[in-house]
N, CA, C and O atoms as a CHARMM CRD file, in Angstrom:
* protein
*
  256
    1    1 UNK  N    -16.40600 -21.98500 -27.04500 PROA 1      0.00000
    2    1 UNK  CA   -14.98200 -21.89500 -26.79000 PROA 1      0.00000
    3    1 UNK  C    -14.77200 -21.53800 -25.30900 PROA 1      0.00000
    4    1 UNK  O    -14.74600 -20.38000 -24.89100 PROA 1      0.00000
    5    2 UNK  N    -14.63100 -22.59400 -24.58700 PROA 2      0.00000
    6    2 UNK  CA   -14.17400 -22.28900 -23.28200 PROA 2      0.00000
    7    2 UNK  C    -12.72000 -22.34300 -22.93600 PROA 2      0.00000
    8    2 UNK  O    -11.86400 -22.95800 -23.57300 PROA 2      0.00000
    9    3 UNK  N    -12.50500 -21.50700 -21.67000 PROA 3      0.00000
   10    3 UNK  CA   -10.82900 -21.87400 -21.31700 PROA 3      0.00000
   11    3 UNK  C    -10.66300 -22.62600 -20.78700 PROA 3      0.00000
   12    3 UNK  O    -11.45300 -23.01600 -19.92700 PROA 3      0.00000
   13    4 UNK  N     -9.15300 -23.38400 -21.15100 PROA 4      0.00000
   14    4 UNK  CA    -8.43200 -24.57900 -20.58500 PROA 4      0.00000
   15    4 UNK  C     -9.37900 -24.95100 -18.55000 PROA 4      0.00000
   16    4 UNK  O     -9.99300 -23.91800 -18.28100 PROA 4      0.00000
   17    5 UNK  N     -9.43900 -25.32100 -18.13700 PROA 5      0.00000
   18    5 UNK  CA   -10.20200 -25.63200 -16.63100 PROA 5      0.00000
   19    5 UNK  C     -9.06600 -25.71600 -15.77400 PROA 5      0.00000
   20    5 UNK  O     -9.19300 -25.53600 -14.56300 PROA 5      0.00000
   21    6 UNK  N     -7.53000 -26.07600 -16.50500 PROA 6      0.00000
   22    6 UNK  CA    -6.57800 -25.26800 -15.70000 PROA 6      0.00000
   23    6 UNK  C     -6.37400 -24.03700 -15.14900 PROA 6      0.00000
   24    6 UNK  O     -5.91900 -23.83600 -14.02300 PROA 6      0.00000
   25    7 UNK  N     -6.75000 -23.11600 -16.03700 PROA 7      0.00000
   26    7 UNK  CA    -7.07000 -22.44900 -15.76700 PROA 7      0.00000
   27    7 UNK  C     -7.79300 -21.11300 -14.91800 PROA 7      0.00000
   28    7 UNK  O     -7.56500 -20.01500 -14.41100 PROA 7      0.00000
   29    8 UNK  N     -8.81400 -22.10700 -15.18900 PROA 8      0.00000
   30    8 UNK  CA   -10.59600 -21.33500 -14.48400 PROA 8      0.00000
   31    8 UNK  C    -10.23700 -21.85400 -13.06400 PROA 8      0.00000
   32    8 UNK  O    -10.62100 -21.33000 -12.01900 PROA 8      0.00000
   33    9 UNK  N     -9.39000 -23.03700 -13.17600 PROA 9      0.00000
   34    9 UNK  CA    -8.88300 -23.27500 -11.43900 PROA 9      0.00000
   35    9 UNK  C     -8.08100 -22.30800 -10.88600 PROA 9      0.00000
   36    9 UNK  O     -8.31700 -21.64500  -9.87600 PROA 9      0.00000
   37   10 UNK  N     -7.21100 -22.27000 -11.53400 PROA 10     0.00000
   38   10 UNK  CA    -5.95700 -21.21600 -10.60900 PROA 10     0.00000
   39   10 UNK  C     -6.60000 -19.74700 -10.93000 PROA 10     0.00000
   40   10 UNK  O     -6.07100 -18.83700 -10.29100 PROA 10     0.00000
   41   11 UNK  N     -7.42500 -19.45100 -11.62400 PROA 11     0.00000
   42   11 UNK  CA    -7.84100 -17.63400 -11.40800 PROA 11     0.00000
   43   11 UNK  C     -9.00900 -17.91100 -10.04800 PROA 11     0.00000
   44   11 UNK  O     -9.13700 -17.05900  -9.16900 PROA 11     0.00000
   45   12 UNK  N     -9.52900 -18.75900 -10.04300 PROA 12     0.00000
   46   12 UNK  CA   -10.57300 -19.36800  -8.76900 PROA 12     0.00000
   47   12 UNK  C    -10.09000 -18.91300  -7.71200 PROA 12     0.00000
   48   12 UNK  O    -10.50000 -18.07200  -6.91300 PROA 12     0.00000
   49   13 UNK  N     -8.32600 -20.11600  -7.81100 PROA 13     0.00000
   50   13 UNK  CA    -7.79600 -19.86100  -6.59000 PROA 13     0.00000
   51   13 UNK  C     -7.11600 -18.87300  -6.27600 PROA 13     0.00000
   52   13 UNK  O     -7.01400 -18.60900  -5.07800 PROA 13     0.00000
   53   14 UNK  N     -6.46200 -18.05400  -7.25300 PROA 14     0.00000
   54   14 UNK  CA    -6.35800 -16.42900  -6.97100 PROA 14     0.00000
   55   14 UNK  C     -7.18800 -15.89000  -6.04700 PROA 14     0.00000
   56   14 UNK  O     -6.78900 -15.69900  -4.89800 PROA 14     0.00000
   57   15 UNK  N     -8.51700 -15.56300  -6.46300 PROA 15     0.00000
   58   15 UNK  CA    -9.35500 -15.03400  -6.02200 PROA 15     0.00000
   59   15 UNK  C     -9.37200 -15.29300  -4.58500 PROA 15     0.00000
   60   15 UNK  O     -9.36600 -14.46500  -3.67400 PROA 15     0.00000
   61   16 UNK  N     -9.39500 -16.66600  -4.51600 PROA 16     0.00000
   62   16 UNK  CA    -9.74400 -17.41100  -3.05400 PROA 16     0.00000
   63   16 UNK  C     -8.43100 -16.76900  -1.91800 PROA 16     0.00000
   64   16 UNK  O     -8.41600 -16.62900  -0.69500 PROA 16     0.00000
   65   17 UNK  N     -7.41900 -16.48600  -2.98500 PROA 17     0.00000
   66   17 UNK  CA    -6.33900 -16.35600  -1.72500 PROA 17     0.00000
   67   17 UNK  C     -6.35500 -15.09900  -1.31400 PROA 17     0.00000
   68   17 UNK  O     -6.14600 -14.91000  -0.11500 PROA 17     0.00000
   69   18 UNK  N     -6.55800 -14.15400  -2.03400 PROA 18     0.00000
   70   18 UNK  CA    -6.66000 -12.69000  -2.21300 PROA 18     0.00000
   71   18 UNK  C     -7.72800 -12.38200  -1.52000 PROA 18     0.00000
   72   18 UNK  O     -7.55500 -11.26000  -1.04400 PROA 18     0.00000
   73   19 UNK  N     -9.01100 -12.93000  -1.14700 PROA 19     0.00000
   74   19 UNK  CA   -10.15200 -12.97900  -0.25000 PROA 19     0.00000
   75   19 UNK  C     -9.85000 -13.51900   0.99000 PROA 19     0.00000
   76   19 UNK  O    -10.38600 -13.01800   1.97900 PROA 19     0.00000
   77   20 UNK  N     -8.96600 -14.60200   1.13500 PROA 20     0.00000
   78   20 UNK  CA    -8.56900 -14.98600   2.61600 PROA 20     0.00000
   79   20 UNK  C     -7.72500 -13.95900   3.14000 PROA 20     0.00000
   80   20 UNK  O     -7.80500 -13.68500   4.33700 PROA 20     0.00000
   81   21 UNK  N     -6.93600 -13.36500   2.40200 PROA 21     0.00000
   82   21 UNK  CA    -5.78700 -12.15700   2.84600 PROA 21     0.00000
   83   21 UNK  C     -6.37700 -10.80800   3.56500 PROA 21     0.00000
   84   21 UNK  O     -6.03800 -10.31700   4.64100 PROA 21     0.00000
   85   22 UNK  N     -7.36000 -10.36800   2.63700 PROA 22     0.00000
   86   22 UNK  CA    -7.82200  -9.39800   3.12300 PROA 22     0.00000
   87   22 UNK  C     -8.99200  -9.41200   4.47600 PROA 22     0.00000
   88   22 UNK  O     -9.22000  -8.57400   5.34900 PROA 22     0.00000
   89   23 UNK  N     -9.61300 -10.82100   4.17800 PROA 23     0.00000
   90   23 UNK  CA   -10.50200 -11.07300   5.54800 PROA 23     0.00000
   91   23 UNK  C     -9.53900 -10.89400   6.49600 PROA 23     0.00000
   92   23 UNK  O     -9.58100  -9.87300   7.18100 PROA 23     0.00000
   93   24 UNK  N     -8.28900 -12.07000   6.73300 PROA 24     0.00000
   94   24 UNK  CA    -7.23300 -11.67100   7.90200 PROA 24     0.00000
   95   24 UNK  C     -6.47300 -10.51400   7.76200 PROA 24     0.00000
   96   24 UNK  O     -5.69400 -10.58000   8.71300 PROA 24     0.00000
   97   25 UNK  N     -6.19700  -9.34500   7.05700 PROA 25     0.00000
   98   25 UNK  CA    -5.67200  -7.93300   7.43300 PROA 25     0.00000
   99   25 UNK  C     -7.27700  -7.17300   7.51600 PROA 25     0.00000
  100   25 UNK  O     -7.24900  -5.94700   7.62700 PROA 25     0.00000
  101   26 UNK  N     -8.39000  -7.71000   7.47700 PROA 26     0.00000
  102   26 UNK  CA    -9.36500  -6.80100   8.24900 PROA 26     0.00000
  103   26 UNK  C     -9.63500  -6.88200   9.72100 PROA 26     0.00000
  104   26 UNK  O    -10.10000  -6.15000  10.59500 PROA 26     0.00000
  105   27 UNK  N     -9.20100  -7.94500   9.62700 PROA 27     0.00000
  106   27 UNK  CA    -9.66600  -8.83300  11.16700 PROA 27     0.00000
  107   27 UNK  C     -8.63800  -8.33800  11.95400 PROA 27     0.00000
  108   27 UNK  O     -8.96800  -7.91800  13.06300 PROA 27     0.00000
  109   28 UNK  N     -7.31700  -8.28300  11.59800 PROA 28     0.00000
  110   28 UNK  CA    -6.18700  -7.70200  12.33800 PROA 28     0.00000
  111   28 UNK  C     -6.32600  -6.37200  12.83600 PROA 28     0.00000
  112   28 UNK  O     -6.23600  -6.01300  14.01000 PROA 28     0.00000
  113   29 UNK  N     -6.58000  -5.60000  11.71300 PROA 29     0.00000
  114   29 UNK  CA    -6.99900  -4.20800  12.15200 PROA 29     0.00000
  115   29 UNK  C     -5.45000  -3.28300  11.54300 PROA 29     0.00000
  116   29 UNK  O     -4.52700  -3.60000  10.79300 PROA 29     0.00000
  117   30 UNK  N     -5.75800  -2.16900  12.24100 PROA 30     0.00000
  118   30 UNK  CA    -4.21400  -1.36800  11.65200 PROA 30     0.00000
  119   30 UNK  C     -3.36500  -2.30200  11.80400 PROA 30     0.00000
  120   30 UNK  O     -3.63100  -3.44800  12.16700 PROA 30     0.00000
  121   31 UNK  N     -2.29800  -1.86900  11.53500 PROA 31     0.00000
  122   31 UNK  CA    -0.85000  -2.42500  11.75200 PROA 31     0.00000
  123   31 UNK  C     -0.40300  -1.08200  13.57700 PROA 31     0.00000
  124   31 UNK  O     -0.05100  -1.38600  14.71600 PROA 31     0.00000
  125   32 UNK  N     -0.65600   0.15500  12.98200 PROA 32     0.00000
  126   32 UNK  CA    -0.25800   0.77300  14.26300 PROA 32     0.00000
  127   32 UNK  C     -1.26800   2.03500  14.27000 PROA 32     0.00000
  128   32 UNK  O     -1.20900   3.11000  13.67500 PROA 32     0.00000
  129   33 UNK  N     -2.10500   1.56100  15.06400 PROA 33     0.00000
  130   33 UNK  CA    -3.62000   2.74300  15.38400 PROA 33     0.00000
  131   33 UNK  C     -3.19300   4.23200  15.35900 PROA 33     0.00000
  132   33 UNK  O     -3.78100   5.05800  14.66000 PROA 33     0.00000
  133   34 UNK  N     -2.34500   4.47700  16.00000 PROA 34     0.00000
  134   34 UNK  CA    -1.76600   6.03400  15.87300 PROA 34     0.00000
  135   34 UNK  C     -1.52300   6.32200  14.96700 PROA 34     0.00000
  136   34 UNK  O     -1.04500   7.44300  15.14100 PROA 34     0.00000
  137   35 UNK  N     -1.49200   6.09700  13.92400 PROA 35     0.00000
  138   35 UNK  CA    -0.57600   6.80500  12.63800 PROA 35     0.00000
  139   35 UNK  C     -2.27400   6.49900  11.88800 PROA 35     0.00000
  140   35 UNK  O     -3.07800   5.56800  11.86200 PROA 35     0.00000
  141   36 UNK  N     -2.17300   8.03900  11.29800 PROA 36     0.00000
  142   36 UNK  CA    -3.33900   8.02800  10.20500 PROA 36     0.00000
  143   36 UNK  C     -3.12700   8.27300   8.86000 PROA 36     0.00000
  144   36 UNK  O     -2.03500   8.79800   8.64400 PROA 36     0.00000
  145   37 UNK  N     -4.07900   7.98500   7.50500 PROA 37     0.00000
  146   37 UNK  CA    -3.44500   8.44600   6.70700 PROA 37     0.00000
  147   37 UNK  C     -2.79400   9.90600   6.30500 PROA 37     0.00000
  148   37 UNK  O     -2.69400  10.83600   7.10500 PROA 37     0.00000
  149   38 UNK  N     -2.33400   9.95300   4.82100 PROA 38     0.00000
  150   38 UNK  CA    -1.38700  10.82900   4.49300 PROA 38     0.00000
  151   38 UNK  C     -2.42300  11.92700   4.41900 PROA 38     0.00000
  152   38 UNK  O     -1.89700  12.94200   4.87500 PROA 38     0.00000
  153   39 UNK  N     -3.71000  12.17400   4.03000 PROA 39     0.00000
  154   39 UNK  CA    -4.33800  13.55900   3.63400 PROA 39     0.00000
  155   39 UNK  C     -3.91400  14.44100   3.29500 PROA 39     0.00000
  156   39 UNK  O     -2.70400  14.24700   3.18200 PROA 39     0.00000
  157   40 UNK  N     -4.32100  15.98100   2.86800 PROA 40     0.00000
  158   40 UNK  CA    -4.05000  16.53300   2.09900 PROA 40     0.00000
  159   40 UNK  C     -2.92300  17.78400   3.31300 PROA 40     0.00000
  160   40 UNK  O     -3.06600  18.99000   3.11200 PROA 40     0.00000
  161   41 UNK  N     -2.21100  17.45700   4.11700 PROA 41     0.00000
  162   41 UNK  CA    -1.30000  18.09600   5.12500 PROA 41     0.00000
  163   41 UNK  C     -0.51400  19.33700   4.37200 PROA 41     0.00000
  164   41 UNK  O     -0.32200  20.48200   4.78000 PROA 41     0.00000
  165   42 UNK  N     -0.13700  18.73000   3.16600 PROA 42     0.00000
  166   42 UNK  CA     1.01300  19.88000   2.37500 PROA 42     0.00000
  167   42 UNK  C      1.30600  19.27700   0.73700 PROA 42     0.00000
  168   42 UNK  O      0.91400  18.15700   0.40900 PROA 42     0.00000
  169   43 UNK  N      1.86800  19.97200   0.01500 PROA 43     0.00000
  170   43 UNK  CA     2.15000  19.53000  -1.21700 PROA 43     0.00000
  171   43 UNK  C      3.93400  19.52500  -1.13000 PROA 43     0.00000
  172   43 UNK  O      4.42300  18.80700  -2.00300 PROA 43     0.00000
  173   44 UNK  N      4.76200  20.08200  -0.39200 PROA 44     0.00000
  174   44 UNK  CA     6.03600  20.18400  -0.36300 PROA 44     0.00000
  175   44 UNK  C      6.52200  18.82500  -0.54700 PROA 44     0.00000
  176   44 UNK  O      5.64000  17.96700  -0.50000 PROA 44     0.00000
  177   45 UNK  N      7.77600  18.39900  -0.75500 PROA 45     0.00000
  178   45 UNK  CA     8.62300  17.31300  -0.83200 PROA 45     0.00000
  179   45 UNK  C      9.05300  16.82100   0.50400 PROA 45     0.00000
  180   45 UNK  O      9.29500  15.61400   0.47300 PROA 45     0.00000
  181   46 UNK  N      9.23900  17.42200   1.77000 PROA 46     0.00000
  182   46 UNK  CA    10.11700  17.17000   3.16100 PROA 46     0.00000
  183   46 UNK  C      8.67700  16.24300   3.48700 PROA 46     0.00000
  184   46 UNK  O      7.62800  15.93900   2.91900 PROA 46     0.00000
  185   47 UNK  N      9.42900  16.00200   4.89000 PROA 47     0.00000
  186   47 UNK  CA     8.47200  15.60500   5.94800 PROA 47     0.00000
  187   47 UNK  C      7.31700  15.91000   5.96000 PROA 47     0.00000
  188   47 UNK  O      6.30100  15.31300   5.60400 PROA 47     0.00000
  189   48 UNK  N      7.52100  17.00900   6.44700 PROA 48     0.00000
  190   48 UNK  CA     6.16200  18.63500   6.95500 PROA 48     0.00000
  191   48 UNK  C      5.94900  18.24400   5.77700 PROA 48     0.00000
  192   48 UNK  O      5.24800  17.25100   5.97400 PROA 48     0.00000
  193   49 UNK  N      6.09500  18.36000   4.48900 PROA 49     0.00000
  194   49 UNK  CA     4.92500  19.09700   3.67000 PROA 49     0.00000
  195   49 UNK  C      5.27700  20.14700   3.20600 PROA 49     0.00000
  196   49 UNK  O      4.86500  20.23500   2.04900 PROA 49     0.00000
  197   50 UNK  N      6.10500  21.41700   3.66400 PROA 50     0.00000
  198   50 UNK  CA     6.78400  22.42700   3.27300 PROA 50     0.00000
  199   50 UNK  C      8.50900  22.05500   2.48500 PROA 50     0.00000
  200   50 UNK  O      9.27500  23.01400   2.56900 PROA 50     0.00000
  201   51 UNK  N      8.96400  21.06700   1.93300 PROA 51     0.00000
  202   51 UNK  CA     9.84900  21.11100   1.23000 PROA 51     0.00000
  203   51 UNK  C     11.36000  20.94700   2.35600 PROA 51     0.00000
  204   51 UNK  O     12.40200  20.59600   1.80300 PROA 51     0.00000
  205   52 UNK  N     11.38100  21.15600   3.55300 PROA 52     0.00000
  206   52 UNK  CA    12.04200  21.06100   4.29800 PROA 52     0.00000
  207   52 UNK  C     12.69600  19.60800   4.43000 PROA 52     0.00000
  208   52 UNK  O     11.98100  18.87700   5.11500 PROA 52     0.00000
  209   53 UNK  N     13.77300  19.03600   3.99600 PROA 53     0.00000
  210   53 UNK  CA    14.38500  17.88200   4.32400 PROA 53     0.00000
  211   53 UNK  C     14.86800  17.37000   5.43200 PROA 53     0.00000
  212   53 UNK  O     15.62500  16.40300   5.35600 PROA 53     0.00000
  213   54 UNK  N     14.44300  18.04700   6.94300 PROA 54     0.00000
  214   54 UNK  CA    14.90700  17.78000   8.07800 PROA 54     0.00000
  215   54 UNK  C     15.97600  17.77900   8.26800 PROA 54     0.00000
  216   54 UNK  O     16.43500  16.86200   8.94800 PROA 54     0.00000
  217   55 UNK  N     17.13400  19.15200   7.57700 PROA 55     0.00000
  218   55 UNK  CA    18.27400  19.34600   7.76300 PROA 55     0.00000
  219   55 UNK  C     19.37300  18.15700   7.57500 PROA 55     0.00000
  220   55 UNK  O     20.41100  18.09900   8.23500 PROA 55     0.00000
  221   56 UNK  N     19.08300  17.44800   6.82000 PROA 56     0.00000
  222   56 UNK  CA    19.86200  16.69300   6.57200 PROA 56     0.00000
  223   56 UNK  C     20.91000  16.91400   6.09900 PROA 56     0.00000
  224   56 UNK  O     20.79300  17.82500   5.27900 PROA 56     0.00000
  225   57 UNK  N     22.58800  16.31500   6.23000 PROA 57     0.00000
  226   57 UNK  CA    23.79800  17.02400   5.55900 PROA 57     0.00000
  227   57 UNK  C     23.41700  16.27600   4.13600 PROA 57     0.00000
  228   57 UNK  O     22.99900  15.11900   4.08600 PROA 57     0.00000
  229   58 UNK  N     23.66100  17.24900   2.81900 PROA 58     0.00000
  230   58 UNK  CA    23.63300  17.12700   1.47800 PROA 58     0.00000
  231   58 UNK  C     22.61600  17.50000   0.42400 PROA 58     0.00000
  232   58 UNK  O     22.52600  17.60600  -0.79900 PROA 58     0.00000
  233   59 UNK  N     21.73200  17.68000   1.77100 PROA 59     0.00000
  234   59 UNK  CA    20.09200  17.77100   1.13500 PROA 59     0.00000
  235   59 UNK  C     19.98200  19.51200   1.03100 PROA 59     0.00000
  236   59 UNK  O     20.43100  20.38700   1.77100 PROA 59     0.00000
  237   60 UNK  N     19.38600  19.56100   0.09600 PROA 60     0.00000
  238   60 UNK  CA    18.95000  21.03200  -0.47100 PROA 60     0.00000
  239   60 UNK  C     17.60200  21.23400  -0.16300 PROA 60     0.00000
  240   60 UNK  O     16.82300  20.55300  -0.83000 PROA 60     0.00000
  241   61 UNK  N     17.13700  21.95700   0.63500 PROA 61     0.00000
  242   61 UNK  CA    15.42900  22.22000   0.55000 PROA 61     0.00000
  243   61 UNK  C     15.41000  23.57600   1.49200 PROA 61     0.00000
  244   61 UNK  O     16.31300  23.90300   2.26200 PROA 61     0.00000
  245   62 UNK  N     14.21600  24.27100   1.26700 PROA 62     0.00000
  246   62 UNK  CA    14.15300  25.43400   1.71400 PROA 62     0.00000
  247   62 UNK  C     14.23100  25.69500   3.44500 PROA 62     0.00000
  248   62 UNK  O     14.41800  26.80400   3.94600 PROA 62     0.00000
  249   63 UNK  N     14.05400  24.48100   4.18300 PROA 63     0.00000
  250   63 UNK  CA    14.66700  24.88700   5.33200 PROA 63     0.00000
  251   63 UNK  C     16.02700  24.86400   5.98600 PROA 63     0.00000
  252   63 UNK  O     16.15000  24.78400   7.20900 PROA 63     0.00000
  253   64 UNK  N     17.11700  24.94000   5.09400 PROA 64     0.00000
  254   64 UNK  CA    18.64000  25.40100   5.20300 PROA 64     0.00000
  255   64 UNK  C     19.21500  26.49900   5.18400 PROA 64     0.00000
  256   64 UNK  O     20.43900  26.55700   5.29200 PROA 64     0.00000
């Protein structure tokens, strides 16, 4: 019992496109070198990491 070969084509070519994508966003490199990932900085909700919403008008967080 094999599957339809319609099939086994288009999961092929999935593959194939999803492998060309990532070769060209490796090859590209970052999008913007300065910015690194998120790591473990803070657990808060704001910006910082401390819950602080950057004073925003409406926003509730502990730096108001």
């Amino acid at each position: 019992m094999l599957p339809p070969p319609a099939l086994c084509g288009f999961l092929l070519l999935l593959v194939l496109v999803f492998w060309v994508s990532y070769a060209a966003g490796s090859a590209a490199g970052p999008v913007a070198p300065g910015i690194h990932g998120t790591g473990s900085a803070g657990t808060g909700n704001g910006p910082d990491g401390d819950g602080d919403t950057g004073h925003m008008p409406g926003m509730h967080g502990s730096g108001q």
